[in-house]
Structures are given as structure tokens and as C-alpha cells.
CSV table of C-alpha atoms and ligand atoms in Angstrom, one decimal:
chain,number,residue,atom,x,y,z
A,1,MET,CA,122.7,181.1,136.5
A,2,ARG,CA,119.3,182.5,135.3
A,3,LEU,CA,118.2,185.2,137.7
A,4,VAL,CA,114.9,187.0,138.2
A,5,VAL,CA,114.8,190.5,139.7
A,6,VAL,CA,111.6,191.2,141.5
A,7,GLY,CA,110.6,194.8,142.4
A,8,ALA,CA,112.4,195.6,139.1
A,9,ASP,CA,111.3,199.3,139.0
A,10,GLY,CA,112.5,200.0,142.6
A,11,ARG,CA,115.7,201.9,143.6
A,12,MET,CA,117.4,198.5,144.3
A,13,GLY,CA,115.5,196.7,141.5
A,14,ARG,CA,117.2,198.8,138.8
A,15,MET,CA,120.6,198.4,140.5
A,16,LEU,CA,120.1,194.6,140.6
A,17,ILE,CA,119.3,194.5,136.8
A,18,ARG,CA,122.5,196.4,136.1
A,19,ALA,CA,124.5,194.1,138.5
A,20,VAL,CA,123.2,191.0,136.8
A,21,ALA,CA,123.8,192.3,133.3
A,22,GLN,CA,127.4,193.3,134.2
A,23,SER,CA,128.3,190.1,136.2
A,24,GLU,CA,129.9,187.0,134.9
A,25,GLY,CA,128.1,183.6,135.4
A,26,CYS,CA,124.6,184.9,135.4
A,27,THR,CA,121.9,186.3,133.0
A,28,LEU,CA,118.7,188.1,133.6
A,29,SER,CA,115.9,185.7,132.9
A,30,ALA,CA,112.9,187.9,134.0
A,31,ALA,CA,112.1,191.1,135.7
A,32,ILE,CA,108.9,191.3,137.8
A,33,GLU,CA,106.8,194.2,139.0
A,34,ARG,CA,103.4,194.2,140.7
A,35,GLU,CA,100.1,194.0,138.8
A,36,GLY,CA,99.2,197.5,137.5
A,37,SER,CA,102.8,198.8,137.7
A,38,PRO,CA,103.6,201.4,134.9
A,39,ALA,CA,106.8,199.5,134.3
A,40,LEU,CA,105.0,196.4,133.0
A,41,GLY,CA,106.0,195.8,129.3
A,42,GLN,CA,109.1,198.0,129.5
A,43,ASP,CA,112.5,196.5,128.6
A,44,ALA,CA,114.4,195.7,131.9
A,45,GLY,CA,117.6,197.0,130.4
A,46,LEU,CA,116.2,200.4,129.4
A,47,LEU,CA,114.5,200.6,132.8
A,48,ALA,CA,117.9,200.2,134.4
A,49,GLY,CA,119.6,202.7,132.1
A,50,LEU,CA,121.3,200.1,130.0
A,51,GLN,CA,121.0,198.9,126.4
A,52,PRO,CA,117.8,196.8,125.8
A,53,LEU,CA,118.2,193.3,127.3
A,54,ASP,CA,115.1,191.8,125.5
A,55,VAL,CA,113.5,191.1,128.9
A,56,PRO,CA,110.1,192.8,129.3
A,57,VAL,CA,108.9,193.5,132.8
A,58,THR,CA,106.0,191.2,133.7
A,59,ASP,CA,103.8,190.5,136.7
A,60,ASP,CA,103.9,186.7,136.2
A,61,ALA,CA,106.3,185.6,139.0
A,62,LEU,CA,105.1,182.0,138.9
A,63,ALA,CA,106.2,181.4,135.3
A,64,ALA,CA,109.4,183.4,135.8
A,65,PHE,CA,110.5,181.4,138.9
A,66,ALA,CA,109.7,178.1,137.1
A,67,ALA,CA,112.2,179.1,134.4
A,68,ALA,CA,115.0,180.4,136.7
A,69,ASP,CA,117.7,179.3,139.1
A,70,GLY,CA,117.4,182.2,141.5
A,71,VAL,CA,115.6,185.4,142.4
A,72,LEU,CA,116.9,188.7,143.8
A,73,ASP,CA,114.4,190.3,146.1
A,74,PHE,CA,114.6,193.8,147.5
A,75,THR,CA,110.9,194.7,147.8
A,76,ALA,CA,108.6,194.8,150.8
A,77,PRO,CA,107.9,192.2,153.6
A,78,ALA,CA,104.5,190.9,152.3
A,79,ALA,CA,105.9,190.5,148.8
A,80,THR,CA,109.0,188.8,150.1
A,81,VAL,CA,107.0,186.2,152.1
A,82,ALA,CA,104.9,185.4,149.0
A,83,PHE,CA,108.1,185.2,146.8
A,84,ALA,CA,109.7,182.9,149.3
A,85,GLU,CA,106.8,180.4,149.0
A,86,LEU,CA,107.1,180.5,145.2
A,87,ALA,CA,110.9,180.1,145.4
A,88,ALA,CA,110.4,177.0,147.6
A,89,GLN,CA,107.9,175.5,145.1
A,90,ALA,CA,110.4,176.1,142.3
A,91,ARG,CA,113.4,174.8,144.5
A,92,ILE,CA,115.5,177.8,143.5
A,93,VAL,CA,117.8,180.4,145.3
A,94,HIS,CA,116.1,183.3,146.9
A,95,VAL,CA,118.3,186.3,147.9
A,96,VAL,CA,116.4,188.5,150.4
A,97,GLY,CA,117.5,192.0,150.9
A,98,THR,CA,114.1,193.3,152.0
A,99,THR,CA,114.1,194.9,155.5
A,100,GLY,CA,111.3,195.5,158.0
A,101,LEU,CA,110.5,191.8,158.2
A,102,SER,CA,108.5,190.8,161.3
A,103,GLU,CA,109.2,187.7,163.5
A,104,ASP,CA,106.3,186.0,161.7
A,105,ASP,CA,107.8,186.9,158.3
A,106,LEU,CA,111.1,185.4,159.4
A,107,ALA,CA,109.4,182.2,160.5
A,108,LYS,CA,107.8,181.9,157.1
A,109,LEU,CA,111.2,182.4,155.4
A,110,LYS,CA,112.6,179.7,157.7
A,111,ALA,CA,109.8,177.4,156.6
A,112,ALA,CA,110.5,178.1,152.9
A,113,SER,CA,114.2,177.4,153.4
A,114,TYR,CA,113.4,173.7,153.8
A,115,HIS,CA,113.1,173.7,149.9
A,116,ALA,CA,114.7,177.0,148.8
A,117,ARG,CA,118.2,178.1,149.3
A,118,ILE,CA,117.6,181.5,151.0
A,119,VAL,CA,120.3,184.1,151.7
A,120,GLN,CA,118.8,186.8,153.9
A,121,SER,CA,120.6,189.9,155.2
A,122,GLY,CA,119.7,193.4,156.2
A,123,ASN,CA,122.9,194.5,154.4
A,124,MET,CA,124.7,192.8,151.5
A,125,SER,CA,127.9,194.8,151.8
A,126,LEU,CA,131.3,193.4,152.8
A,127,GLY,CA,132.0,196.4,155.1
A,128,ILE,CA,128.8,196.1,157.2
A,129,ASN,CA,129.2,192.4,157.6
A,130,LEU,CA,132.7,192.9,158.8
A,131,MET,CA,131.5,195.7,161.1
A,132,ALA,CA,129.0,193.3,162.6
A,133,GLU,CA,131.8,190.9,163.5
A,134,LEU,CA,133.8,193.8,165.0
A,135,VAL,CA,130.8,195.0,167.0
A,136,ARG,CA,130.2,191.5,168.4
A,137,ARG,CA,133.9,191.3,169.6
A,138,VAL,CA,134.0,194.8,171.0
A,139,ALA,CA,130.7,194.3,172.9
A,140,LYS,CA,132.1,191.1,174.4
A,141,ALA,CA,135.4,192.7,175.4
A,142,LEU,CA,134.0,195.9,176.9
A,143,GLY,CA,131.1,194.7,178.9
A,144,ASP,CA,128.2,196.6,180.5
A,145,GLU,CA,130.1,199.7,181.7
A,146,PHE,CA,130.1,200.9,178.1
A,147,ASP,CA,126.7,202.0,176.9
A,148,ILE,CA,125.9,200.9,173.3
A,149,GLU,CA,124.0,203.3,171.0
A,150,ILE,CA,123.4,202.7,167.3
A,151,ALA,CA,122.8,205.6,164.9
A,152,GLU,CA,121.7,205.4,161.3
A,153,MET,CA,120.8,207.8,158.6
A,154,HIS,CA,119.0,207.0,155.3
A,155,HIS,CA,117.3,208.8,152.4
A,156,ARG,CA,113.9,210.4,152.8
A,157,MET,CA,112.0,207.6,151.0
A,158,LYS,CA,113.0,204.8,153.5
A,159,VAL,CA,109.8,203.3,155.0
A,160,ASP,CA,111.2,201.1,157.9
A,161,ALA,CA,113.0,202.0,161.1
A,162,PRO,CA,115.4,201.2,162.6
A,163,SER,CA,117.1,200.1,159.4
A,164,GLY,CA,117.7,196.3,158.9
A,165,THR,CA,121.4,197.0,159.2
A,166,ALA,CA,121.0,198.8,162.5
A,167,LEU,CA,119.0,195.9,163.9
A,168,MET,CA,121.7,193.5,162.5
A,169,LEU,CA,124.4,195.5,164.3
A,170,GLY,CA,122.2,195.5,167.5
A,171,GLU,CA,121.9,191.8,167.3
A,172,ALA,CA,125.6,191.4,167.0
A,173,ALA,CA,126.2,193.7,170.0
A,174,ALA,CA,123.6,191.8,172.0
A,175,GLU,CA,125.2,188.4,171.1
A,176,GLY,CA,128.6,189.8,172.1
A,177,ARG,CA,127.1,190.6,175.5
A,178,GLY,CA,125.2,187.3,175.7
A,179,VAL,CA,121.8,189.0,176.0
A,180,ASP,CA,118.6,188.9,173.9
A,181,LEU,CA,118.2,192.2,172.0
A,182,LYS,CA,114.4,192.2,172.5
A,183,THR,CA,115.0,192.6,176.3
A,184,VAL,CA,117.4,195.6,176.0
A,185,ARG,CA,116.3,197.4,172.8
A,186,VAL,CA,115.3,201.0,173.1
A,187,SER,CA,114.2,202.4,169.7
A,188,THR,CA,112.4,205.6,170.8
A,189,ARG,CA,113.1,208.3,173.5
A,190,ASP,CA,110.9,211.3,173.9
A,191,GLY,CA,110.0,213.5,176.9
A,192,HIS,CA,111.0,212.7,180.5
A,193,THR,CA,112.6,209.3,179.9
A,194,GLY,CA,114.5,209.0,183.2
A,195,ALA,CA,118.2,207.9,183.2
A,196,ARG,CA,119.5,205.4,180.8
A,197,ARG,CA,118.9,201.8,182.0
A,198,PRO,CA,122.3,199.9,182.3
A,199,GLY,CA,122.7,197.4,179.5
A,200,ASP,CA,120.2,198.9,177.2
A,201,ILE,CA,121.0,199.1,173.5
A,202,GLY,CA,119.7,202.3,172.0
A,203,PHE,CA,118.8,203.1,168.4
A,204,ALA,CA,118.7,206.6,166.8
A,205,THR,CA,117.0,207.0,163.4
A,206,LEU,CA,117.7,209.9,161.0
A,207,ARG,CA,116.0,210.3,157.6
A,208,GLY,CA,116.7,212.9,154.9
A,209,GLY,CA,117.9,213.7,151.4
A,210,SER,CA,119.5,211.0,149.3
A,211,VAL,CA,121.7,209.4,151.9
A,212,VAL,CA,122.4,205.8,150.8
A,213,GLY,CA,123.1,204.4,154.3
A,214,ASP,CA,125.3,205.5,157.2
A,215,HIS,CA,125.7,203.5,160.4
A,216,SER,CA,127.6,204.0,163.6
A,217,VAL,CA,127.9,201.9,166.7
A,218,ILE,CA,129.0,204.0,169.7
A,219,PHE,CA,130.4,202.4,172.8
A,220,ALA,CA,130.2,205.2,175.4
A,221,GLY,CA,132.2,204.7,178.6
A,222,THR,CA,133.1,207.0,181.4
A,223,GLY,CA,135.8,209.4,180.0
A,224,GLU,CA,136.2,207.6,176.7
A,225,SER,CA,134.1,206.3,173.8
A,226,LEU,CA,134.7,204.1,170.8
A,227,THR,CA,132.8,204.5,167.5
A,228,ILE,CA,132.7,202.1,164.6
A,229,SER,CA,131.2,203.6,161.5
A,230,HIS,CA,130.3,202.6,157.9
A,231,HIS,CA,129.3,204.9,155.0
A,232,ALA,CA,127.7,203.4,151.9
A,233,ALA,CA,128.3,205.8,149.0
A,234,ASP,CA,126.5,203.9,146.2
A,235,ARG,CA,123.6,201.3,146.5
A,236,GLY,CA,125.3,199.4,143.6
A,237,LEU,CA,127.4,197.7,146.3
A,238,PHE,CA,124.3,196.0,147.8
A,239,ALA,CA,123.3,194.8,144.3
A,240,THR,CA,126.8,193.4,143.6
A,241,GLY,CA,126.6,191.6,147.0
A,242,ALA,CA,123.2,190.1,146.2
A,243,VAL,CA,124.5,188.7,142.9
A,244,LYS,CA,127.5,187.2,144.7
A,245,ALA,CA,125.1,185.6,147.2
A,246,ALA,CA,123.0,184.1,144.5
A,247,LEU,CA,126.1,182.6,142.7
A,248,TRP,CA,127.4,181.3,146.1
A,249,ALA,CA,124.1,179.7,147.0
A,250,HIS,CA,123.5,178.0,143.7
A,251,PRO,CA,125.3,174.8,144.4
A,252,LYS,CA,124.3,174.7,148.2
A,253,PRO,CA,121.6,172.5,149.7
A,254,PRO,CA,118.3,174.1,150.8
A,255,GLY,CA,118.7,176.2,154.0
A,256,LEU,CA,118.6,179.7,155.4
A,257,TYR,CA,122.0,181.4,155.0
A,258,THR,CA,123.4,184.9,155.8
A,259,MET,CA,125.8,187.2,154.0
A,260,ALA,CA,128.4,186.3,156.6
A,261,ASP,CA,128.2,182.7,155.3
A,262,VAL,CA,128.6,184.0,151.7
A,263,LEU,CA,131.6,186.1,152.7
A,264,GLY,CA,133.1,183.3,154.9
A,265,LEU,CA,133.2,185.6,158.0
B,301,NDP,N1,119.8,194.2,152.4
B,301,NDP,C1,120.4,195.3,151.7
B,301,NDP,O1,121.6,195.3,151.5
B,301,NDP,C2,119.5,196.4,151.3
B,301,NDP,C3,118.2,196.3,151.5
B,301,NDP,N2,117.3,197.3,151.1
B,301,NDP,C4,115.9,197.1,151.3
B,301,NDP,O2,115.3,196.7,150.1
B,301,NDP,C5,113.9,197.1,150.1
B,301,NDP,C6,113.6,197.9,148.8
B,301,NDP,O3,114.3,199.1,148.9
B,301,NDP,P1,114.2,200.2,147.7
B,301,NDP,O4,114.6,199.6,146.4
B,301,NDP,O5,114.9,201.4,148.2
B,301,NDP,O6,112.6,200.4,147.7
B,301,NDP,P2,111.6,200.8,146.5
B,301,NDP,O7,110.3,201.2,147.1
B,301,NDP,O8,112.3,201.8,145.6
B,301,NDP,O9,111.5,199.4,145.7
B,301,NDP,C7,110.7,198.3,146.0
B,301,NDP,C8,110.1,197.8,144.8
B,301,NDP,O10,109.4,196.6,145.0
B,301,NDP,C9,108.2,196.7,144.4
B,301,NDP,N3,107.2,195.8,145.0
B,301,NDP,C10,106.6,195.8,146.1
B,301,NDP,N4,105.7,194.8,146.3
B,301,NDP,C11,105.8,194.1,145.2
B,301,NDP,C12,105.2,192.9,144.7
B,301,NDP,N5,104.2,192.3,145.4
B,301,NDP,N6,105.5,192.4,143.5
B,301,NDP,C13,106.4,193.0,142.7
B,301,NDP,N7,107.1,194.2,143.1
B,301,NDP,C14,106.7,194.7,144.3
B,301,NDP,C15,107.7,198.1,144.5
B,301,NDP,O11,106.7,198.4,143.7
B,301,NDP,P3,105.7,199.6,144.1
B,301,NDP,O12,106.5,200.9,144.1
B,301,NDP,O13,104.6,199.5,143.1
B,301,NDP,O14,105.2,199.3,145.5
B,301,NDP,C16,109.1,198.8,144.2
B,301,NDP,O15,109.2,198.9,142.8
B,301,NDP,C17,113.7,197.8,151.4
B,301,NDP,O16,113.2,196.9,152.4
B,301,NDP,C18,115.2,198.3,151.8
B,301,NDP,O17,115.3,198.5,153.2
B,301,NDP,C19,117.8,198.3,150.3
B,301,NDP,C20,119.1,198.5,150.1
B,301,NDP,C21,120.1,197.5,150.5
B,302,LIG,O1,116.4,201.2,152.4
B,302,LIG,C1,117.6,201.4,152.1
B,302,LIG,O2,118.0,202.2,151.3
B,302,LIG,C2,118.6,200.5,152.8
B,302,LIG,N1,118.2,199.6,153.5
B,302,LIG,C3,118.9,198.6,154.2
B,302,LIG,C4,118.7,198.7,155.7
B,302,LIG,O3,117.5,198.8,156.1
B,302,LIG,O4,119.6,198.6,156.5
B,302,LIG,C5,120.4,198.6,153.9
B,302,LIG,C6,121.0,199.9,153.4
B,302,LIG,O5,121.4,200.6,154.5
B,302,LIG,C7,120.0,200.7,152.5
């Protein structure tokens, strides 16, 4: 499978180049960065700390997608929406790891998925996708007398909050309770907030250092609490998950898939 990595010079872009180069069943056909990027012209392998791969970084996504079977995209929301339209035109696989997507962005991905095979997830790791399943079950079993709070910590460079993973876990908890997350989501607390509203799902965001990604879902009852946690030690695991998703989606019909579909959860 010929794969394009977009956002090739990003933290995840470099990991994705390595994952493609080191995985069986796929090759790196192009590496894309935005116009004016200092990475343009550099060899993608060298950029990712590998031997040269003879794939220079370019800004010509249209030509790259036309000559590929799939694209791995961990960039930014506006870029991802534009790449989804190009992936739809090229009828290829589009693996979307980008977080911070708005409702409008998600609607555009849905539209693109009538022609592209899109796998979209706020987290490509096995552990987090299993955790979402557990959270759904626990939220269903425990009911409203247990307050749900979701805490996450990421590196100082992260630009969106709460993390895509935290929102995914929040959606799972809300589904377990049979409610719409939008109606119970509390993402900020400051000053005299009043007592906690029963049924709310709270989010706490921490940023600092080089933390790859830590998530906890706390079910706080009266006299007891239950916490489910995940610690990501290396962002290579997200890249490996993205390659797995691309290979899985290659023979599938157009549609919008999740990592839970890929992992068979
Ligand atoms: N789903 C998952 O499992 C995971 C998701 N993520 C998400 O992936 C995204 C990227 O994270 P990270 O790698 O840390 O961020 P970085 O900022 O390090 O990388 C993003 C890269 O995308 C590039 N980019 C932005 N717009 C374009 C464009 N139009 N064309 C080409 N390249 C573009 C950026 O270039 P420039 O710097 O010039 O803007 C940058 O090189 C985030 O949304 C993050 O939350 C991260 C890890 C795991
Ligand atoms: O920006 C990151 O780094 C990460 N982003 C994803 C998110 O928003 O949940 C996944 C992972 O936790 C790392």
C-alpha cells in the first residue's frame, strides 16, 4: 500500500514516516508539508532520523494523493478538512488522527467519506480504545450516583483542549448513561461555581513538559471511587495504530470508520 504522510515535519509526522518505513505491506510514496515549510526538499527518511528513503518532502498534495492508496494525517483541523476533500477525489484511504475538529469539520469528513475510506479517531492506541469500551460499560452499570470526571495531561506544545481522547472517553461515558455529552459537558470551572450539577461530566486539562498523553476517568461515588487510567509512554504507538488502520481500510468500501472498527472492539 502506497502511503502519503502529511504534516511530515510534525511530532507525529516524523513518527508516521518511521512507522511506514518499518511496517510490512506499505511504502512511503510521498511526504507533504505546507508551502514555505523549511522541511520542503529534505529527504523524509533523514527528517525522521532514518536512512534516506529517496522521498523528498513536497507541498504538492494533489499529485501525491493521485499516486497513492492512502494518507496518514495528524495535522490541524483546517488542513485535515482540505486533505479529506482531496482524498475523496482520489478515492483513497484517509486516516485522520487530528484532534480539535469542530462539528462542522466532522460533517465535512462525513461528506468526504462517501468517496474516501476514512478512519478517524482521537486516539489510535489499543489501550485507549479498550478503555473507552470499559468506560461505556462502567458508566452504564453505575448510574448517576457516581460523578464522572475526566482528567488528561499532555506536553506543553498541545494546542487543543480537552484532548481528542478525553472527548472520546466523555462520549463513551455519555453513551453508557444514555445522554448527549453536549448537555452534560463541563470543561471549565473557575470562581464560585456552585455545587456540582448531578449528571454532569467534567473535564480537567493539564499541560506541561513532554508528557505524551495521560488520561483518567474517575467515577466518584459516596464513600468510594473507581478510576480507569491510561499512560502513553511513546507517541510511536499512535503511528503504528495509524498504519494498521490504513492497511485495514484499504480493501473496505468508502465510509467513515473508527479505530474500534479497526481493532474489532
Ligand atoms: N489520534 C491520535 O492518536 C493522536 C492525535 N494527535 C493529534 O495530531 C495532531 C498533530 O499533532 P503533533 O504532531 O503533535 O503536532 P505538530 O504541530 O508537531 O505537527 C503538525 C504538523 O502538521 C503540519 N501542517 C499543518 N497544516 C498543514 C497543511 N495545511 N499542510 C501540510 N502540513 C500542515 C504542521 O506544519 P506547521 O508547523 O508549519 O504548522 C506540522 O508540521 C494534533 O491534532 C494532535 O492532537 C497526536 C497524537 C496522537
Ligand atoms: O496532541 C497530542 O500529543 C495527542 N493528541 C491526542 C489527543 O488529543 O487526545 C492523542 C494523544 O493523547 C496525544
